[in-house]
Amino acid sequence: MTASDRSRNFVEACIEAIGAAHVLTDAHDTAPFLTDWRKRYHGQTCAVVLPGTTEQVAKVVQLAREYRFPIVPQGGNTGHSGGATPDASGTQVVISLRRLNRIRDVDPLNNTITVEAGVILADIQARAEQEQRLFALSLAAEGSCTIGGNLSTNAGGTAVLRYGNTRELCLGLEVVTPQGEIWDGLRGLRKDNTGYDLRDLYIGAEGTLGIITAAVMKLHPAPVARVTALAALASPQAALDFLANAQQYAGPLLTGFELMSDFSLHLVTTHFPQMRYPFSKKHGQTVLLELSDSESEEHGRALFERLMEHAMKQGLVEDAVVAENLSQSRAFWNLREHIPLAQAAEGLNIKHDIAVPISRIGHFIEATDALIAQAIPGVRMVTFGHLGDGNLHYNVQAPEGVDPENFLAEFQAPVNALVYESVHAHRGSISAEHGVGQLKVAEAMHYKSPLEVRLMRALKTAFDPENLMNPAKVLPDVRAPGAPRLSS
Amino acid sequence: MTASDRSRNFVEACIEAIGAAHVLTDAHDTAPFLTDWRKRYHGQTCAVVLPGTTEQVAKVVQLAREYRFPIVPQGGNTGHSGGATPDASGTQVVISLRRLNRIRDVDPLNNTITVEAGVILADIQARAEQEQRLFALSLAAEGSCTIGGNLSTNAGGTAVLRYGNTRELCLGLEVVTPQGEIWDGLRGLRKDNTGYDLRDLYIGAEGTLGIITAAVMKLHPAPVARVTALAALASPQAALDFLANAQQYAGPLLTGFELMSDFSLHLVTTHFPQMRYPFSKKHGQTVLLELSDSESEEHGRALFERLMEHAMKQGLVEDAVVAENLSQSRAFWNLREHIPLAQAAEGLNIKHDIAVPISRIGHFIEATDALIAQAIPGVRMVTFGHLGDGNLHYNVQAPEGVDPENFLAEFQAPVNALVYESVHAHRGSISAEHGVGQLKVAEAMHYKSPLEVRLMRALKTAFDPENLMNPAKVLPDVRAPGAPRLSS
C-alpha cells in the first residue's frame, strides 16, 4: 500500500465511522487547525477529524493506529506552546474535540459538574452560575479555550491562589487510550485511595498519553461579593511581605494577588490613554488584590480597609484604593488585563512564563533584571503576573528606539538562556502554566535530571509504546536524533 | 549461594553500609515492625533496616536488589490496611524510615515546610505553629504516624473539606526508586507544567513504586480562632441540605463537617458516662461543624449563629449549640473522637471506610441500612464520619446480646460484599482514606475495570519491573495464581 493509498483508506474509514461532514481534508477547511494561536507553528495534516462522542473518538484512535497515523488532539487551539499543532510532515491526524461539547451532569449538592472535553470554559462558568455555584478556573482565553485543553495543560489563571490549578479542580476523567479503549474514571469523589493516581498522570500530559474526553470538575459555593483593591509599593520584596499580611488578614477569602511593575502600567497608560492609573504619583510596583466574600460586600471592603491601614502603618504600602463599586473594580482589572495588549502595541518582546518559590521572587527579579540590564543596556522589563502563586510573566522589551524584530533576532536565544539559568538557580520552573508543547521540549529536557527524563520516558513507553499520541510534544520524539536513551 | 548465605551476606552488607545498630535481626527487636496496628497481620523478615539518610536508603535498596530481597517500606506503622507489614515468608526486608526525621527547611513566605519521611505528623504541626502557620493535615494517629506514610497512603482526616487530602498538601517529593537512585523532585512551586506528574504517582502508591524519603508540604496562614458547633437533625438527607447551607454561609471558613448517628453517640454516652450529649432529647443525626476564622472568635461565632438561626427556621436543624469556649469546643470534639473507642468497648464490628458522591450519601445510607437490616434483623449501625467529604465510617455492630466474634465469623464476608456492592452502585470508593494495603487488594481489583487494572499494572512494571517494592500490596503479586495478565 502506498502512502497515499494508506491516507485515502484511512480517511474513508473515518468518514464511514463518523460521517463525511466531520472529516476535513480540504486545505481551506483544515487551515484553522494547523496554526497555533501565537502563529509560531504551521503544520500539515492528512485529515482533521471531529468525532461527536467518546465512542467515536475511540473508533478514530483505533483507525489511526491501524493505519499508523500519529494523533494530535486539539481543543480550542489557544495554547501558547504549540502543543496542539501537527508537524510539517502531513502524516499526522488532528483529532479536534470541539464537538464533544455537552455538559453531561450538574450535581449542586456534590459541588460537581461533568463536562465533555470540548466544552468552552466560559460555558462551564455560566452553567455553574445558574446553580449558584462557582467554577473557579478563569483565564484570558476562557471564551474560546476548552476544558479538555485546560486539563491537558493543567491551566492556571487568576484564581490559583485560592482554588488551585486545573489539576486541583478535577475529581475524575474519561480518557481514550492510545489503544482506542475507553477508561471510565469519571468519579465525583473527594476521597478515593484504591490504586494509582491515573487521573493526575493524564492531567498536564498534553495529550501524549491518551485523549481526555470528559471530566468531573469541582464547583464551589458562589461568593456573595467580590471586592477589588490596588496597592502601591516600592519593590517586589515589599509586595511579598504585603502578601503575607494579606493572607493573614483575609485567609482563604483572598482569591487574587497580581503584581504589575511600573513599566508594565506605563505601557498600558501610554497605549490606552483612556485607562487611568489611580494614584497621583508613580510607584515601583502595583498589586491588584481580589477578595471573594461569602458574607457581604461591606464585610469584604471593611476587611480590605483594615489590611491597607495596617500595611501603610508598617510602611509596606505607599498608597492604596479599595474599589467602591463594580465599575471601579472592572477598571482595576482592565489595567491588569491590558498589559499583554499594551506589550503587543509596543512591539514584539521576549516572553517567559516562569515560577519560583514565592519567597524568592524579590531576589529572582533583582538578580535577573541586573544580569539582563548588564547584557543589554537600556532594556525594558515588563514584569507582571500571579505573585500569589510565584508565577511571573517576565518579559523583555527592546530598548527604546530599537527595532523589535532585530532585537528578537539578536537577543532571544541568549536572553532565554540567561532567564532560564536564573530560574533554575532559584529552583523554579521554566513553564509555570503554559506547558511544554513543542516550544520548550529542549529546555525542559535540559533542566530535568537524566533520571526524571528516564522516568517520564518509561511512562510514555508504558502507555503509548507505539508513540502514536502527540509525538515530539513534552518529550523529544524517540526516533529523533539526539533523543535521550530509553534506559540507563 | 544458599538462601541463608544470601540472607547473611545481605545483612552484613547492610551493617557495613549503615552500622550494626540500625540493622535489626533479633526477633525481640524486629517484632514491633512485623505486626500491623490493628493486629490483623503478622509477618516475618530477614531484617529490619533503619537508614539515617536518603543516601543510606538508596544504598540499602541497591543491596536488597543485588541480593534479591523484596522491600517493605514502613513509617509509623499505624496503617489500617496492612500495607507496611511484610508477608510470612521471612524473605522480605523492612526498611523503616523513622530515622529520617529531620525538618530540613521552613519557608514561611513561601508557606512551605520541607520534611523527611520519618517526621511525626504532630511534629510538623508544632513546627508550623512556631511560625504562625498551620499544617492542615490532622488525623487520629497524628502523634505517631509519619508524613512518609501519610503521603504513601494519601491520608485524609478531619480537615479535608477545606484543605484537601495529603495529596493536595504536597508540592514536591524526594524518592528512592526501586533501582536505588534518588529522584530530587523537592520543588516548592505552586505552578510547574514541564512534564508528567511523577509526584502524584508516588503519592498514594503505598511504597509499591519507590520510597518517599522527603517532601515539600504546603503551610497555610494560622487561623485566629476555631469555633465549633453541634447541630441536631432528623436524617442524613437533612444533614446534606444543611451542609449546602453551611458552605453558602461560611464559604472556605468551614473546615469540618462531621456526621454522628444516634447510635454512634449512644455508644459513646453508654461507655463513657462522663461524656454528655448537649441536647435535651434524642435526634436522628448530630453534626459537628468547625469553622477556622482569620478575623476573630466573635466573628466566627456570629457567623455560626446566623447559620443556625437560618437552618432552624428552614426546619432543617432541630436544635443547635455553638461552643462558648475552648473547653466546650473540646467536649464536642471528644464526642466525635470517642466513637471508635466506644465501638471497641461494645465489641468488634465490621468496619468500612467508604466514600460516595456527597449528594448520594442520604440515599446510600437509607438503601444500604435497609439491605443489612433485612439480612440481619436487630443489627446496629455505627455510622459516622466526614460527611463534608462524602466519606463515612460505615460500621456494622452485632445485634444486642449476640457475641461479636461469632457475628464477625458469620457475617463479615457477606456484609462486606453487600456494602461494597452498594458503594459500587453509588459510584463510590471502597477505600476512601485507608488505602488498599494487603487488606483490600482483591476487592479493589474486583471493582476496577480490567482496563484500569492493566494501566496500573503497566505503571508498576514500568517503574519496578523486578517487583521489588512492597510486592502484593495495592496490586496482586504478579507471580500469584489468578493475578491479572499483564497485557490485553
PDB file of C-alpha atoms in Angstrom, chain A residues 347-351 396-398 402-414:
ATOM      1  CA  GLY A 347       6.214  45.665  19.614  1.00  0.00           C
ATOM      2  CA  LEU A 348       7.350  42.064  19.981  1.00  0.00           C
ATOM      3  CA  ASN A 349       9.178  41.129  23.156  1.00  0.00           C
ATOM      4  CA  ILE A 350      10.846  38.060  24.611  1.00  0.00           C
ATOM      5  CA  LYS A 351       8.300  36.268  26.796  1.00  0.00           C
ATOM      6  CA  VAL A 396      11.977  41.572  27.969  1.00  0.00           C
ATOM      7  CA  GLN A 397      11.240  44.564  25.734  1.00  0.00           C
ATOM      8  CA  ALA A 398      13.779  46.173  23.378  1.00  0.00           C
ATOM      9  CA  VAL A 402      15.435  49.639  18.834  1.00  0.00           C
ATOM     10  CA  ASP A 403      13.546  47.672  16.194  1.00  0.00           C
ATOM     11  CA  PRO A 404      11.745  44.766  17.930  1.00  0.00           C
ATOM     12  CA  GLU A 405      12.382  42.287  15.094  1.00  0.00           C
ATOM     13  CA  ASN A 406      16.107  42.945  15.122  1.00  0.00           C
ATOM     14  CA  PHE A 407      16.082  42.814  18.897  1.00  0.00           C
ATOM     15  CA  LEU A 408      14.433  39.379  18.927  1.00  0.00           C
ATOM     16  CA  ALA A 409      16.718  38.017  16.223  1.00  0.00           C
ATOM     17  CA  GLU A 410      19.790  39.056  18.182  1.00  0.00           C
ATOM     18  CA  PHE A 411      18.752  38.526  21.779  1.00  0.00           C
ATOM     19  CA  GLN A 412      16.003  35.912  22.054  1.00  0.00           C
ATOM     20  CA  ALA A 413      18.313  32.920  22.454  1.00  0.00           C
ATOM     21  CA  PRO A 414      20.815  34.480  24.884  1.00  0.00           C
TER      22      PRO A 414
END
